[in-house]
Amino acid sequence: MMARSFLARRYRSDLMGVALLAVAVVIGGSTIVKSYHLTMLIYSGIYAIAALGMFVLFGIAGQISIGQAAFFGVGAYASALAATHAGIPPVLAVAGSTAMAAAFGWLVSRPLLRLTTNYLAMATLAFGVICFILFAQLRSLTGGIDPGIVATPGFSVAGFDLSSARAMFFVVGAALCGTILLVLNLVHSRVGRALRALKGSEVATAGLGIDVVRYKVAAFTLAAGLAGLAGALFAYFQSAFNASVFSVGLSIELLLMVIVGSVSSPWGALFGALFVTILPTFLEDFEQYKLLIYGVILTVVMIYMPDGFGSTVVQLGRRLTRRTATP
Amino acid sequence: MLALRDVSARYGAIRALEGVSLDVAPGEIVCLIGANGAGKSTALNVVSNVVAARGGEVTFEGERLLARSASATVRRGVIQVPEGRLVFPDLTVLENLEMGAYTQAQARFAPTLEAVFALFPRLAERRKQLAGLMSGGEQQMLAIGRALMAHPKLLLLDEPSMGLAPLVIADIFRALQRLRAELGCTILLVEQNARAALALADRGYVLANGRITKSGPAAELMRDSTIQEAFLGKRRAKASPDQMRSSERVML
């Protein structure tokens, strides 16, 4: 069938993309000299993992969340506490905190997902604010805003110390490759199609015998889990952090990454994460105006590039190469 | 095949259906006509379990249908084509049809797809196109095709003529006729376009303010002068009889 082979071809080129990403990680990790550049790329990678979860929820299933920072925070605190107090090996701690964030997401998704559109946005926003307050106030557990979490032991695998920025670059790169592979497989699966249908019309999807609630809960749980994974990696890389990281600002940035990147392609999340992470470094002199500038960017992108800035650039590139290829 | 007995439904304090009883026999096309807000869509939504009934009994092939989930109803072979079509705009035509076959075994997919394409050749031509980019008529064909992918024993159609040009409506209704002849589908049709619906159907029910006010063979209802008022209401009083007749001829 034509359409299916078209999708199959898309899938193959997506897999090529993952391979290229892996190669880029290896080359970048071994050639980048400035630790500042490494650090920026590590943060981008970490946020990209959470943004990929946001892409599944918002881009594919059409469900908005402005509370992802909560799951990011759960992942970060869970892994930091597991490492400092319980002495659990880092890999297990990361896996455990991912599962914990996913479980938390599953738990809150049932009441939250009774709502749709603006109401879902408001409810997830409120949920994010509540969690932020809890992170800041449960001082005995989280250390609150000051001092927060201090001196999380560095990341290591089977006794090998991987706490250096260069080693973390590879760790985050591997996690990112794994995550995008997972999301790509989801996009091209039967489940992905059901989620895209859900975005189109919930009523019609239910009318075809599809358990809409189950799919929405699954998407929310996956997004929460990926935010948790990103949070756990963040905790290990950062080693010291406080509750202020997990404010509503982070939730909005994660949403921004998907909207700026692309709502129709998971690759957009990578682009969006890079863009949103690096942009502030150019705006250092305009600290007060940061939110204003974000607002302007978001508005311009939504009006002129409804499919995302990343997608527009890719399409533009394709059009240019096609024009030069067929004179 | 389908029987509603004394079915009532309400939205909050508003009564939408009041003791509605109707029957659909196997192989029949039955239409439910009435004005805006008469409760036509609610009746369909109760059958498909999208809206919960307050009282009464719905049986399908002798089994209770009420209080099942919407997906369980689909699995019993009762498929609804929703009002306003509601195709999935970001999915291709083929993907929309694949969604329709969600509850079906993989092996049945290809032959069913062929049957749908035979009924609506336009869909075959457009199989790779995004559904959201198609015309209203094509989207209606797709919505019906998508429902057919689930092998309906009973097809519930909610306002298939909505917002479509007269020629397109004629096309769709012709397809519905073929659908019964070729696929043996039983159809319960809800329509505001009463003339077109009665021309297609074997029998009809008239719904006004949530109650069945009249029923009988479609040809008989078509001749009934009081029917006009029951579903055209004020509009008829405003338009002159001559104008009305000519516009109705266009609709047919």
Coordinates of C-alpha atoms in Angstrom, one line a residue, chain A residues 1-4 6-7 9 190 193-211 214-215, chain B residues 50 70-71 74-75 79-80 82 86-92 94-95 98-100 102-103 106 109 113 127-128 146-147:
Chain A
M1 CA 0.0 0.0 0.0
M2 CA 1.3 3.4 -1.0
A3 CA 0.7 5.3 2.3
R4 CA 2.1 2.5 4.4
F6 CA 5.5 6.1 2.7
L7 CA 5.4 5.8 6.4
R9 CA 10.2 5.1 4.4
R190 CA -0.8 1.6 16.2
R193 CA -2.0 6.5 15.4
A194 CA -4.7 6.2 18.0
L195 CA -3.1 9.2 19.9
R196 CA -3.0 11.3 16.8
A197 CA -6.7 10.4 16.2
L198 CA -7.4 11.5 19.8
K199 CA -5.9 14.8 19.0
G200 CA -8.2 15.2 16.0
S201 CA -11.4 14.3 17.8
E202 CA -11.9 12.6 21.1
V203 CA -15.6 11.9 20.4
A204 CA -14.9 10.2 17.1
T205 CA -12.1 8.2 18.6
A206 CA -14.3 6.9 21.4
G207 CA -17.0 6.2 18.8
L208 CA -14.7 3.8 17.0
G209 CA -14.4 1.6 20.1
I210 CA -11.1 3.0 21.4
D211 CA -10.7 3.4 25.1
R214 CA -6.6 4.6 28.7
Y215 CA -4.6 6.2 25.8
Chain B
V50 CA -22.2 8.1 24.2
A70 CA -19.2 3.1 23.9
S71 CA -16.4 0.7 22.9
V74 CA -18.9 -0.8 18.8
R75 CA -17.8 -4.4 19.4
I79 CA -21.3 2.0 14.7
Q80 CA -22.1 5.7 14.7
P82 CA -21.0 11.3 14.3
L86 CA -15.4 14.4 12.9
V87 CA -12.8 12.8 10.6
F88 CA -9.2 12.9 12.0
P89 CA -7.8 15.9 10.2
D90 CA -4.1 15.2 10.8
L91 CA -4.4 11.6 9.6
T92 CA -4.4 10.5 6.0
L94 CA -6.0 5.5 4.8
E95 CA -5.0 6.1 8.4
E98 CA -7.3 2.1 9.7
M99 CA -8.6 3.7 12.8
G100 CA -12.1 2.6 11.9
Y102 CA -9.3 -0.7 15.3
T103 CA -11.6 -3.3 16.8
Q106 CA -6.0 -7.7 10.8
F109 CA -8.7 -5.3 6.8
L113 CA -10.9 -1.6 2.5
R127 CA -5.9 7.7 0.3
K128 CA -2.6 9.5 1.0
R146 CA -14.4 4.7 8.5
A147 CA -17.5 3.4 10.2

